[in-house]
Structure formats: structure tokens, C-alpha cells
Coordinates of C-alpha atoms in Angstrom, one line a residue:
Chain A
M1 CA -70.9 130.3 -7.0
V2 CA -71.2 132.6 -4.3
E3 CA -67.9 133.0 -2.4
Q4 CA -68.9 132.5 1.4
I5 CA -66.4 132.4 4.1
L6 CA -67.2 130.2 6.7
T7 CA -65.7 129.5 10.0
V8 CA -63.8 126.1 10.7
T9 CA -66.6 125.3 13.2
A10 CA -69.3 126.4 11.0
L11 CA -67.9 124.2 8.1
T12 CA -67.3 121.2 10.5
E13 CA -70.9 121.6 11.8
E14 CA -72.4 121.3 8.3
I15 CA -70.1 118.3 7.4
K16 CA -71.1 116.8 10.8
D17 CA -74.7 117.3 10.0
L18 CA -74.3 115.9 6.5
L19 CA -72.4 112.8 7.4
E20 CA -74.3 112.0 10.3
G21 CA -77.5 112.5 8.9
T22 CA -76.8 110.5 5.5
F23 CA -74.9 107.7 7.3
D24 CA -77.0 107.1 10.4
L25 CA -76.8 103.3 10.2
V26 CA -74.2 101.5 7.8
W27 CA -72.8 98.3 7.6
V28 CA -69.0 98.3 6.8
E29 CA -66.8 95.3 6.0
G30 CA -63.1 95.6 6.3
E31 CA -60.0 94.2 8.0
I32 CA -59.2 95.4 11.4
S33 CA -55.8 97.2 12.0
N34 CA -54.4 99.6 14.6
L35 CA -56.3 97.6 17.3
R36 CA -56.2 99.6 20.6
R37 CA -57.8 98.8 24.1
P38 CA -57.1 101.7 26.4
A39 CA -57.8 101.5 30.1
S40 CA -61.3 103.2 29.3
G41 CA -62.5 99.7 28.2
H42 CA -63.4 101.1 24.6
T43 CA -62.0 99.4 21.7
Y44 CA -60.5 101.7 19.0
F45 CA -59.2 100.3 15.7
S46 CA -59.3 101.2 12.0
L47 CA -61.3 99.5 9.5
K48 CA -59.5 99.3 6.0
D49 CA -59.3 97.5 2.8
D50 CA -56.7 97.6 0.1
R51 CA -57.5 101.3 -0.8
A52 CA -59.0 103.1 2.0
Q53 CA -59.4 102.9 5.9
I54 CA -61.8 104.6 8.6
R55 CA -61.5 105.1 12.1
A56 CA -63.6 102.8 14.3
V57 CA -64.5 102.9 17.9
W58 CA -66.4 100.4 19.8
F59 CA -67.6 101.7 23.1
K60 CA -67.9 99.5 26.1
P61 CA -71.5 99.0 27.0
F62 CA -72.9 101.3 29.7
P63 CA -73.3 99.6 33.0
G64 CA -76.3 98.0 33.3
A65 CA -77.0 98.0 29.6
R66 CA -78.1 94.7 28.1
V67 CA -75.4 93.1 26.2
T68 CA -75.8 90.4 23.8
L69 CA -73.7 87.2 24.4
S70 CA -72.4 87.6 20.7
A71 CA -71.5 91.2 21.2
R72 CA -69.5 90.4 24.1
R73 CA -67.9 87.2 22.5
H74 CA -67.0 89.0 19.4
A75 CA -65.7 92.2 21.4
L76 CA -63.1 89.3 23.3
E77 CA -62.1 87.9 19.9
L78 CA -61.3 90.9 17.8
E79 CA -58.1 90.5 16.5
E80 CA -55.5 92.8 14.3
G81 CA -56.1 91.7 10.7
M82 CA -59.4 90.2 11.1
S83 CA -62.3 90.5 8.5
V84 CA -65.3 91.8 9.9
V85 CA -68.5 93.4 9.3
C86 CA -69.3 96.6 11.5
R87 CA -72.6 97.8 12.1
G88 CA -72.8 101.5 13.3
R89 CA -73.1 105.0 12.5
I90 CA -70.7 107.8 11.2
S91 CA -69.9 110.2 13.8
L92 CA -67.7 113.5 13.1
Y93 CA -65.4 114.7 15.9
A94 CA -65.2 118.3 15.6
S95 CA -62.3 119.2 17.8
R96 CA -60.1 117.0 15.8
G97 CA -61.9 117.2 12.5
E98 CA -62.0 113.5 12.3
Y99 CA -64.9 111.5 11.4
Q100 CA -65.2 107.7 12.3
I101 CA -67.6 104.9 12.9
I102 CA -69.3 104.4 16.0
V103 CA -69.7 100.6 16.0
D104 CA -72.6 99.0 18.0
S105 CA -72.0 95.6 16.5
I106 CA -69.3 93.4 14.8
E107 CA -69.5 89.9 13.2
P108 CA -66.8 88.1 11.5
R109 CA -67.2 88.5 7.8
G110 CA -69.0 85.8 5.8
I111 CA -71.1 84.4 8.0
G112 CA -72.4 87.6 9.3
A113 CA -73.9 88.6 5.9
L114 CA -75.3 85.4 5.3
Q115 CA -76.6 84.9 8.7
R116 CA -78.4 88.6 8.0
A117 CA -79.8 87.7 4.9
F118 CA -80.9 84.3 6.5
E119 CA -82.7 86.1 9.3
Q120 CA -84.4 88.5 7.2
L121 CA -85.5 86.0 4.7
K122 CA -86.8 83.8 7.6
A123 CA -88.7 86.8 9.0
R124 CA -90.2 87.8 5.8
L125 CA -91.3 84.2 4.5
G126 CA -92.5 83.6 8.3
A127 CA -94.6 86.6 8.2
E128 CA -96.0 85.6 4.8
G129 CA -97.1 82.5 6.6
L130 CA -95.0 79.9 4.5
F131 CA -93.9 78.1 7.8
D132 CA -97.5 78.0 9.0
D133 CA -98.5 74.3 10.3
R134 CA -101.7 74.6 8.6
H135 CA -100.0 74.5 5.2
K136 CA -98.3 71.3 6.5
K137 CA -99.3 68.4 4.1
A138 CA -99.5 65.0 5.9
I139 CA -96.9 62.5 4.9
P140 CA -98.3 59.2 3.4
F141 CA -97.9 56.4 5.6
L142 CA -96.6 54.2 2.9
P143 CA -95.7 55.9 -0.1
S144 CA -95.2 53.8 -3.4
R145 CA -93.0 56.1 -5.0
I146 CA -90.7 58.7 -3.6
G147 CA -88.9 61.3 -5.2
V148 CA -85.6 62.2 -4.1
I149 CA -83.9 65.6 -5.2
T150 CA -80.3 65.5 -4.5
S151 CA -76.9 65.0 -5.8
P152 CA -76.7 61.8 -7.9
T153 CA -73.4 61.0 -6.4
G154 CA -72.2 60.6 -2.9
A155 CA -73.5 59.3 0.5
V156 CA -76.6 60.8 0.8
I157 CA -78.3 59.2 -2.0
R158 CA -76.5 55.9 -1.2
D159 CA -77.8 56.4 2.4
I160 CA -81.6 56.8 1.1
L161 CA -81.3 54.1 -1.3
H162 CA -79.8 51.8 1.7
V163 CA -82.5 52.9 4.1
T164 CA -85.6 52.5 2.1
K165 CA -84.4 49.3 0.7
R166 CA -83.7 47.8 4.4
R167 CA -87.1 48.8 5.5
F168 CA -89.5 48.1 2.5
A169 CA -87.9 46.6 -0.5
S170 CA -90.7 47.3 -2.7
V171 CA -90.7 50.8 -2.6
S172 CA -89.8 52.7 -5.9
L173 CA -87.5 55.9 -6.0
L174 CA -87.3 58.4 -8.7
I175 CA -84.3 60.5 -8.3
A176 CA -83.7 64.1 -9.7
P177 CA -80.3 64.9 -9.9
V178 CA -79.2 68.4 -8.9
R179 CA -76.3 70.3 -7.7
V180 CA -76.5 71.1 -4.1
Q181 CA -74.3 73.8 -3.8
G182 CA -73.0 76.4 -6.0
V183 CA -74.4 79.3 -8.0
E184 CA -76.6 76.9 -10.1
A185 CA -77.7 74.8 -7.2
P186 CA -81.1 77.0 -6.3
L187 CA -82.2 77.1 -9.7
E188 CA -81.9 73.4 -10.3
I189 CA -83.5 72.5 -7.2
V190 CA -86.5 74.7 -8.2
Q191 CA -86.5 73.3 -11.5
A192 CA -86.6 69.6 -10.1
I193 CA -89.2 70.3 -7.7
R194 CA -91.3 71.5 -10.6
D195 CA -90.2 68.4 -12.6
M196 CA -91.4 66.2 -9.9
T197 CA -94.6 67.6 -9.6
A198 CA -95.1 67.1 -13.4
M199 CA -94.4 63.3 -12.9
E200 CA -97.0 61.1 -12.0
N201 CA -97.2 58.6 -9.0
L202 CA -95.0 60.1 -6.7
D203 CA -96.2 60.3 -3.3
V204 CA -93.7 62.4 -1.4
L205 CA -90.3 64.2 -2.1
I206 CA -87.4 64.2 0.0
L207 CA -85.0 67.3 -0.6
A208 CA -81.6 66.3 0.8
R209 CA -78.3 67.3 1.1
G210 CA -75.1 66.4 3.4
G211 CA -74.1 68.9 6.2
G212 CA -72.2 71.7 5.5
S213 CA -71.3 75.2 6.8
L214 CA -73.8 78.1 6.2
E215 CA -72.2 79.0 3.0
D216 CA -72.6 75.6 2.0
L217 CA -76.1 75.4 2.8
A218 CA -77.0 78.5 1.0
S219 CA -79.2 77.0 -1.7
F220 CA -81.4 75.7 1.0
N221 CA -81.9 79.2 2.4
D222 CA -82.7 80.4 -1.1
E223 CA -86.2 82.0 -1.1
A224 CA -87.0 80.7 -4.7
V225 CA -86.3 77.3 -3.5
A226 CA -88.3 77.9 -0.3
R227 CA -91.3 79.2 -2.8
A228 CA -90.8 76.2 -5.0
I229 CA -91.3 73.8 -1.9
F230 CA -94.3 75.9 -0.5
A231 CA -96.0 75.5 -3.9
C232 CA -95.3 71.8 -4.4
P233 CA -98.3 69.8 -4.3
I234 CA -96.7 66.7 -3.3
P235 CA -95.7 66.6 0.4
V236 CA -91.9 67.7 1.0
I237 CA -89.3 66.4 3.5
S238 CA -86.3 68.6 3.9
A239 CA -83.0 66.4 4.9
V240 CA -80.2 68.5 5.3
G241 CA -77.6 66.7 7.1
H242 CA -77.2 69.1 9.9
E243 CA -78.6 68.1 13.0
T244 CA -78.8 71.5 14.8
D245 CA -79.1 74.5 12.3
Y246 CA -82.4 74.6 10.3
T247 CA -82.3 75.9 6.9
I248 CA -85.4 78.0 5.3
A249 CA -86.2 74.8 3.2
D250 CA -86.7 72.9 6.8
F251 CA -89.0 75.5 7.8
T252 CA -91.0 75.3 4.7
A253 CA -90.9 71.6 4.4
D254 CA -93.8 69.7 5.3
L255 CA -91.6 67.7 7.5
R256 CA -88.0 68.1 8.5
A257 CA -85.8 65.4 9.0
P258 CA -82.4 65.8 10.8
T259 CA -80.4 63.8 8.2
P260 CA -81.2 61.9 4.9
S261 CA -81.3 58.4 6.5
A262 CA -83.8 60.0 8.9
A263 CA -86.0 61.1 6.0
A264 CA -85.9 57.8 4.5
E265 CA -87.1 56.3 8.1
L266 CA -89.7 58.9 8.5
V267 CA -91.3 58.1 5.1
V268 CA -90.7 54.4 4.9
P269 CA -92.3 52.0 7.3
F270 CA -90.7 48.7 8.3
R271 CA -92.2 46.1 6.0
D272 CA -91.7 43.6 8.7
D273 CA -93.5 45.7 11.2
L274 CA -96.5 46.0 8.8
I275 CA -96.7 42.5 8.0
K276 CA -96.5 41.7 11.9
T277 CA -99.4 44.2 12.5
L278 CA -101.4 42.9 9.6
F279 CA -101.0 39.7 10.9
D280 CA -101.9 40.5 14.5
L281 CA -105.0 42.3 13.4
R282 CA -106.2 39.5 10.9
R283 CA -105.7 37.0 14.0
R284 CA -107.5 39.0 16.5
L285 CA -110.1 39.4 13.8
I286 CA -110.6 35.5 13.4
R287 CA -110.4 35.0 17.1
S288 CA -113.0 37.7 17.6
Q289 CA -115.4 36.1 15.1
I290 CA -114.9 32.6 16.8
H291 CA -115.5 34.0 20.2
I292 CA -118.8 35.7 19.2
S293 CA -119.9 32.4 17.4
V294 CA -119.1 30.3 20.6
M295 CA -120.8 32.8 22.8
L296 CA -123.8 33.0 20.6
S297 CA -124.2 29.0 20.6
R298 CA -123.4 29.0 24.0
Q299 CA -126.4 31.5 24.8
V300 CA -128.5 29.3 22.6
T301 CA -127.9 26.3 24.2
S302 CA -128.4 27.8 27.5
L303 CA -131.7 29.2 26.3
R304 CA -132.9 25.7 25.0
E305 CA -132.1 24.5 28.6
R306 CA -134.1 27.1 30.0
L307 CA -137.0 26.3 27.7
K308 CA -138.7 23.7 30.1
D309 CA -142.1 22.0 30.2
P310 CA -144.3 23.9 32.7
R311 CA -145.4 20.5 34.4
R312 CA -141.7 19.7 35.1
L313 CA -141.6 23.2 36.5
V314 CA -144.6 22.3 38.9
E315 CA -142.9 19.2 39.8
D316 CA -139.8 20.9 40.8
Y317 CA -141.9 23.4 42.9
R318 CA -143.7 20.1 44.7
L319 CA -140.4 19.0 45.2
A320 CA -138.9 22.3 46.6
L321 CA -141.9 22.6 48.8
D322 CA -141.8 19.2 50.2
D323 CA -138.2 19.9 51.3
Y324 CA -138.8 23.1 52.5
G325 CA -141.5 21.5 54.8
E326 CA -139.6 19.0 55.9
R327 CA -136.4 21.2 56.9
M328 CA -138.9 23.5 58.6
R329 CA -140.2 20.5 60.7
I330 CA -137.0 19.4 61.6
R331 CA -135.8 22.9 62.6
M332 CA -139.1 23.4 64.7
R333 CA -138.5 20.2 66.3
Q334 CA -135.1 21.0 67.3
Q335 CA -136.2 24.5 68.7
R336 CA -138.9 23.1 70.9
A337 CA -136.5 20.4 72.3
N338 CA -134.0 23.3 72.9
C339 CA -136.9 25.1 74.5
N340 CA -137.8 22.3 76.7
D341 CA -134.1 21.8 78.0
H342 CA -134.0 25.4 78.9
L343 CA -137.3 25.4 80.8
R344 CA -136.4 22.4 82.7
H345 CA -133.2 23.7 83.8
L346 CA -134.9 27.0 84.7
H347 CA -137.4 25.0 86.6
I348 CA -134.7 23.2 88.7
R349 CA -132.8 26.4 89.7
L350 CA -136.3 27.7 90.6
T351 CA -137.0 24.6 92.7
Q352 CA -133.7 25.0 94.6
A353 CA -134.4 28.4 95.0
S354 CA -137.8 27.7 96.6
P355 CA -139.2 29.4 100.0
R356 CA -140.6 26.1 100.9
T357 CA -137.3 24.1 100.8
R358 CA -135.9 27.0 103.1
H359 CA -138.9 26.7 105.4
R360 CA -138.1 22.8 105.7
Q361 CA -134.6 23.5 106.4
I362 CA -135.4 25.9 108.9
R363 CA -138.3 23.7 110.6
F364 CA -135.5 21.0 110.7
T365 CA -133.2 23.0 112.5
L366 CA -135.8 24.3 114.9
E367 CA -136.9 20.7 115.7
S368 CA -133.5 19.9 116.4
L369 CA -132.9 22.6 118.6
F370 CA -136.0 21.8 120.4
K371 CA -134.9 18.4 120.9
N372 CA -131.6 19.4 122.1
M373 CA -133.4 21.9 124.6
V374 CA -135.7 19.0 125.9
A375 CA -133.0 16.8 126.6
A376 CA -130.9 19.3 127.9
M377 CA -133.9 19.9 130.4
R378 CA -134.4 16.4 131.4
Q379 CA -130.6 16.2 132.0
R380 CA -130.9 19.2 134.0
I381 CA -133.8 17.8 136.0
E382 CA -132.2 14.3 136.4
D383 CA -128.9 15.8 137.7
S384 CA -130.9 18.3 140.2
R385 CA -132.8 15.1 141.5
R386 CA -129.7 13.2 142.1
I387 CA -128.0 16.2 143.9
L388 CA -131.5 16.5 145.9
M389 CA -131.3 12.9 146.8
N390 CA -127.9 13.2 148.0
D391 CA -128.7 16.4 150.1
M392 CA -131.5 14.6 151.5
S393 CA -129.6 11.6 152.5
L394 CA -126.9 13.9 153.9
L395 CA -129.9 15.8 155.4
E396 CA -131.5 12.9 156.9
S397 CA -128.0 11.9 158.5
L398 CA -127.6 15.1 160.2
S399 CA -131.3 15.0 161.5
P400 CA -132.1 15.0 164.8
L401 CA -134.4 12.3 164.5
A402 CA -131.7 10.4 163.5
V403 CA -129.8 11.1 166.5
L404 CA -133.0 10.0 168.4
R405 CA -133.2 6.8 166.4
R406 CA -129.6 6.0 167.7
G407 CA -131.4 6.2 171.3
Y408 CA -130.6 9.8 171.9
S409 CA -133.5 12.2 173.3
I410 CA -134.0 15.9 173.2
T411 CA -135.6 17.5 176.4
L412 CA -137.5 20.9 175.8
R413 CA -139.2 23.4 177.9
P414 CA -142.8 22.8 176.6
Q415 CA -143.9 26.4 176.8
T416 CA -140.7 27.8 174.9
G417 CA -139.5 24.9 173.1
E418 CA -136.2 25.8 174.5
V419 CA -133.9 22.8 174.4
V420 CA -132.6 21.9 177.8
R421 CA -128.7 21.3 177.6
T422 CA -127.8 21.7 181.2
A423 CA -129.3 20.3 184.4
S424 CA -128.7 23.6 186.3
N425 CA -131.2 25.3 183.7
V426 CA -134.1 23.5 185.1
R427 CA -135.7 23.5 188.5
D428 CA -136.8 20.7 190.7
G429 CA -140.4 19.7 189.8
E430 CA -140.5 21.4 186.3
E431 CA -142.2 19.6 183.8
L432 CA -140.1 19.0 180.7
M433 CA -141.0 17.5 177.5
I434 CA -138.6 14.5 176.3
L435 CA -138.6 13.9 172.5
L436 CA -137.8 10.3 171.7
A437 CA -137.2 8.4 168.4
K438 CA -140.9 7.6 168.5
G439 CA -143.1 9.4 170.4
Q440 CA -142.7 11.9 173.7
L441 CA -142.6 11.8 177.1
T442 CA -143.9 14.5 179.9
A443 CA -142.0 14.4 182.6
S444 CA -141.1 16.3 186.0
V445 CA -137.7 16.9 187.4
K446 CA -137.2 14.9 190.5
S447 CA -133.6 15.7 191.0
R448 CA -130.5 17.4 189.3
L449 CA -126.9 16.4 189.4
E450 CA -125.1 19.6 188.1
D451 CA -121.8 17.9 187.5
D452 CA -120.5 17.9 184.3
T453 CA -119.8 14.4 184.2
A454 CA -121.6 11.9 182.2
A455 CA -121.8 9.2 184.4
P456 CA -125.0 8.2 183.5
F457 CA -123.7 7.2 180.0
Q458 CA -121.5 4.6 181.6
N459 CA -124.5 2.7 182.4
L460 CA -126.1 3.7 179.2
H461 CA -127.4 0.6 177.3
L462 CA -127.2 1.4 173.6
G463 CA -129.9 -1.0 172.5
K464 CA -131.2 -0.2 169.1
K465 CA -134.9 0.1 169.2
R466 CA -137.5 0.4 171.5
D467 CA -141.1 -0.7 170.6
G468 CA -143.8 2.2 170.4
E469 CA -144.3 5.6 169.8
R470 CA -142.4 5.2 166.3
D471 CA -145.8 6.0 164.3
G472 CA -146.3 9.5 166.2
I473 CA -142.8 10.9 165.1
D474 CA -142.8 9.6 161.5
S475 CA -146.1 11.3 161.1
K476 CA -144.7 14.5 162.1
L477 CA -141.4 14.4 159.9
D478 CA -143.0 13.6 156.6
L479 CA -140.3 14.5 154.0
P480 CA -141.1 14.4 150.3
K481 CA -140.0 11.6 148.4
G482 CA -138.7 11.7 144.9
Chain B
M1 CA -102.4 56.7 -5.4
A2 CA -103.7 53.4 -4.5
K3 CA -100.9 53.0 -1.7
D4 CA -101.8 56.3 -0.5
K5 CA -104.8 54.4 1.4
F6 CA -102.9 51.7 2.8
E7 CA -102.8 53.4 6.3
D8 CA -106.6 53.9 5.9
T9 CA -107.3 50.5 4.9
L10 CA -104.9 49.4 7.9
N11 CA -107.0 51.8 10.1
R12 CA -110.2 50.7 9.0
L13 CA -109.1 46.9 9.7
E14 CA -108.1 47.9 13.0
E15 CA -111.3 49.7 14.0
I16 CA -113.2 46.7 13.0
V17 CA -111.3 44.4 15.0
K18 CA -111.5 46.6 18.1
K19 CA -115.3 46.9 17.4
M20 CA -115.6 43.0 17.4
E21 CA -113.4 42.3 20.3
S22 CA -115.8 44.7 22.1
G23 CA -118.4 42.0 21.9
D24 CA -121.2 44.8 21.3
L25 CA -122.0 43.9 17.8
P26 CA -125.2 41.8 16.9
L27 CA -124.4 38.6 15.1
E28 CA -125.4 40.0 11.6
D29 CA -123.3 42.9 12.1
S30 CA -120.2 40.8 13.4
L31 CA -120.3 38.8 10.3
K32 CA -120.4 41.7 8.0
A33 CA -117.5 43.2 10.0
F34 CA -115.7 40.0 9.7
E35 CA -115.9 39.6 6.2
E36 CA -114.8 43.3 5.6
G37 CA -112.0 42.6 8.0
I38 CA -110.9 39.8 5.9
K39 CA -111.2 41.7 2.8
L40 CA -109.3 44.8 4.3
S41 CA -106.5 42.4 5.4
R42 CA -106.1 40.6 1.9
I43 CA -106.0 44.2 0.5
C44 CA -103.4 45.3 2.7
A45 CA -101.2 42.1 2.5
K46 CA -101.5 42.4 -1.2
K47 CA -100.0 46.1 -1.1
L48 CA -97.2 44.6 1.1
D49 CA -96.4 42.3 -1.3
E50 CA -97.1 44.1 -4.6
S51 CA -94.4 45.3 -7.0
E52 CA -90.9 45.1 -7.7
R53 CA -88.5 47.9 -6.4
R54 CA -87.7 50.3 -9.0
V55 CA -84.9 53.0 -8.8
E56 CA -84.8 55.4 -11.6
V57 CA -83.4 58.8 -12.4
L58 CA -85.3 61.8 -13.9
L59 CA -83.8 63.0 -17.1
K60 CA -84.7 65.4 -19.5
Q61 CA -84.2 65.1 -23.2
D62 CA -85.3 67.9 -25.4
G63 CA -87.5 69.3 -23.0
K64 CA -89.1 66.0 -22.5
L65 CA -89.1 64.4 -18.9
T66 CA -88.3 60.6 -18.8
A67 CA -87.5 58.5 -16.1
A68 CA -84.7 56.1 -16.5
P69 CA -83.2 53.2 -14.8
F70 CA -80.8 54.4 -12.1
S71 CA -77.6 52.3 -12.7
D72 CA -75.6 53.4 -9.6
E73 CA -77.9 51.4 -7.1
D74 CA -75.5 49.0 -5.2

């Protein structure tokens, strides 16, 4: 051996390389002591067993690093004296010459190891395809005989017996008694599965156990058991009384039941339900047959009825034809009557609106107006005549002739026709014309009395009439008569 | 494995019933179907009625497997 002097640093470096290279990832189980949590947030403790101890540090996670919930939970639950399994790497802290384990996960002891084994086995068998659905065998609908692998004592077998009897009393069972926990259990279970396979007339196997801790269920997480289940030609139902956690047996079995009772229910149908179903199907079958028969016989009857003598067909057609003809005639009559009514109505309206009527009215009006006019005209003429007669009699009363008739006379100068009103206007010997009521006289003035007095009238004889000369005056004053 | 067929028998019976209920079957076929349906229903009924329940326990004696009555029931 060559003596070689090393520096502390060099030696430490070599030890460090050696340690860290060799124990890159280790699982260590021990008890926690000297637990410290300084302000840094890291956790320091020692792992020890009855003969040794090792320093450990559990760094708090880097900010932002993903932290599993379990790691966080365990970090909080760490206690002095707690038995744990740590996973980590060995590290040497050179400046103090101390080595320690840098922990990256901690689990309580016991469960941790089992859980790890479970996960590993599950991953391995899963990768092998033991859990694949394509390998799952169908569970028979109505098994005649059920193999039950379980403890022959206790609640599990009682539950299974009870449920199967209740649902379908005639289903038989074959029980393979095994221990379901302890070191012997897996082997017994494997053997029982093989024994059952050797038996005849078994339609399905139930592998059952009551609930328990992970340790208690160890035999159901056993690889040999899983492989035996997988290899079993009879469909296997696993029924470990643990609602939430699955065992390897659960994954491998053809069907997983949450409890033994549930397994019994899954594998055994209710006899009453089946009888009811069967009865119902039978009833429907019979009813259908009756229905079909009735339908067919109705069809035959109907067809027979439709098979007629062609002559009857002709008669039918004739009747129908006659009927249609009659209906058509009635309809046409109605229609014609309707048309006539309409036409008449229109004619009346047309007549009322005729120009001849209007013409007649106008002529009537015209005649009436004409009559009125003629009547008015006559009236007017009559009125005029009456006025004229009045005027004539008035005129007559005012006429100088009337005065003459009363005995007066008019003296005129014959040359001029001038009426002589005063005596002084005439000369003696002048010839004057005197107009009388009848006839005229030519006289010569003998004398004149120029006095205003009317003495002569005092002796005037007012005789009414004088004879002669009347005709001559009448003829000169010939007035028209009405 | 006769019981294994119970479900098949029942399914077959149901098929027949449905076919008949659809009314598509010609008379001869429907009569055949009816006969078969009745036969199947008898088989099913027989299976439902048959055999006493036996509860046994598997024993191994001198390397030989035997089924012995299970005494613990009820």
C-alpha cells in the first residue's frame, strides 16, 4: 500500500464522489429525531434506528416547483419519533465533513413500502396486459354452480349464501376454504383457484374477502394470485369488501364487485324477475299468434266479401249511374232556375234604367209645362181684355161725344179745326162748324156777346135726345169692340 | 353448461316475440316461430324450476378433491 498524503479537501472530495456516486437514490427507513424547522422553511432531522443515525434535510420546494399533495401533507405531519421511509440521495457537506441524506419524499412506514410494491406490481402487470378488457370473460347470466373462494367462516360467506339464496334459491355453490390474510394466504388462494378449475360444472368464481387495511389486503395484491386469476378459464369476480381502493386482484378479475354481497347480486339474477320476464314473453308470444290469426282470418273474410259476381257489379254500376244522372238533372234544374231569377232581376233593373222611361217622364214634364204656359197666356189675355174694357168704358165716359150726347156741342173753325172757346175769338159773319151728338152744323156768326156770364144756360133746355144726325157721328167714331 | 345457455334461450325467445309482434311474418313463419317460442319458454321455465340448491365445500383428501356438503349454512 503506497503511503500517499492527501489534503483534507482532496480526501473529502474523494469521499464525496464515492458517497454521492454510490448512493444516488436510496430508500431509508428509520425514526425521526431532532426535528427542527428553522426560519428558512427547510426541515432538518435525524433518521435513526436502534443502532445508527443519519442526518437528513428536507428542503422546502423551490418557489413555483410542482409539489405533490402527499409530499406537502407529510411535510406538515412529520413528528418526533415517527417511523418513516425517506427517499433521497446522500450528500456530503465538505466544509463540515458531514454527510446527510437530502430527502425528496417521505412516507409513513409500512404503508409506504406496500404502496410502492403495489404501484410497481400494478404497473408491471398492466404493461403485460393482465388488466386489458379484451381478456375479460363474460359473466354467465344464470350460473348453475358458483365457486366461492374465501374464508369458510365469517360474514363474507354468510352474506354470499344469504344473497344467492334470496335471489335464486336453486343456484348451487362450491366453497373453497382459504385463509385470506397472512403469509400463507396467497398460496392457498392460488391453489384454490387451480382446484376450482379442476372441478366440473362451475360457471363462475367469486374471490371474496371482507374489508381491511392495505396490509390486510396484501394477498389480493399478490402477483401469484393475479396470475392465477388471469390464467383461470372460469370467469372470476373479485369481491374485496373495500368500496374505494382497488386491489391487483380487482384489476385482473373479469369483474370487480365492491363487496361480497354485491358479487352475489351481480352473478345471480332474481328468480322472480326471470319468471316474470319469461311469463311476460310467453304472454306476448301467445297474444301475437292470436293477433296474427285474427288478422289473417279477417283478411280472408274481407277478400271473400270482395269476390263478387260481375253481373252484380254491373247492377251496382247501373244503380250508381242512375243515381248520378238524377242528381245531375236536379242540379241542372236548380242552376237554371237560379239563372232565370238572376236574369229577371237584371231585366227589371235594366228596364228601370231605360231611356224611354226617362223620355216619357221628360215629355210629361214638357206637356205639363206647356199646359201651364197656355193657361197662363189665356189668363193674361183675359186679364188684358178686362182691363181694356174698363179702360174703354172709362174712355167712353171721358169722350167728347159722350158730352155731346148729353146735349153739349163743340164749335170749331172749319179751316183749322181750332175749338172756339170764347166769343171774342170769332168775328161776326165768320162761318163756324158746330159738332153735335149726331151730325154737324155749319153756322154763321150773327152776333157775339163777349160777357163771361153764362146767361144763355139759364134757359137751356136739357132735353135728352134730339132726332136726326146720329148716324153720321157714329160712323165717324167707330171704336173696336171686344 | 346447460344453464349457460339460459340467457341465450331467453334472448332468442325475446327476438321471436318481437318479430311476431312486428306483424311482418307470413303465416307459416309465424306458426313456426310460435312453436319455437313456446318450446323455448318451456326450456327456460324448466331451467328456472330445476334442481335443489346444493352448498358444498371443496375438500382435499390424499391429494384428491372432493365436494362435501357445507354444514354451516343457516
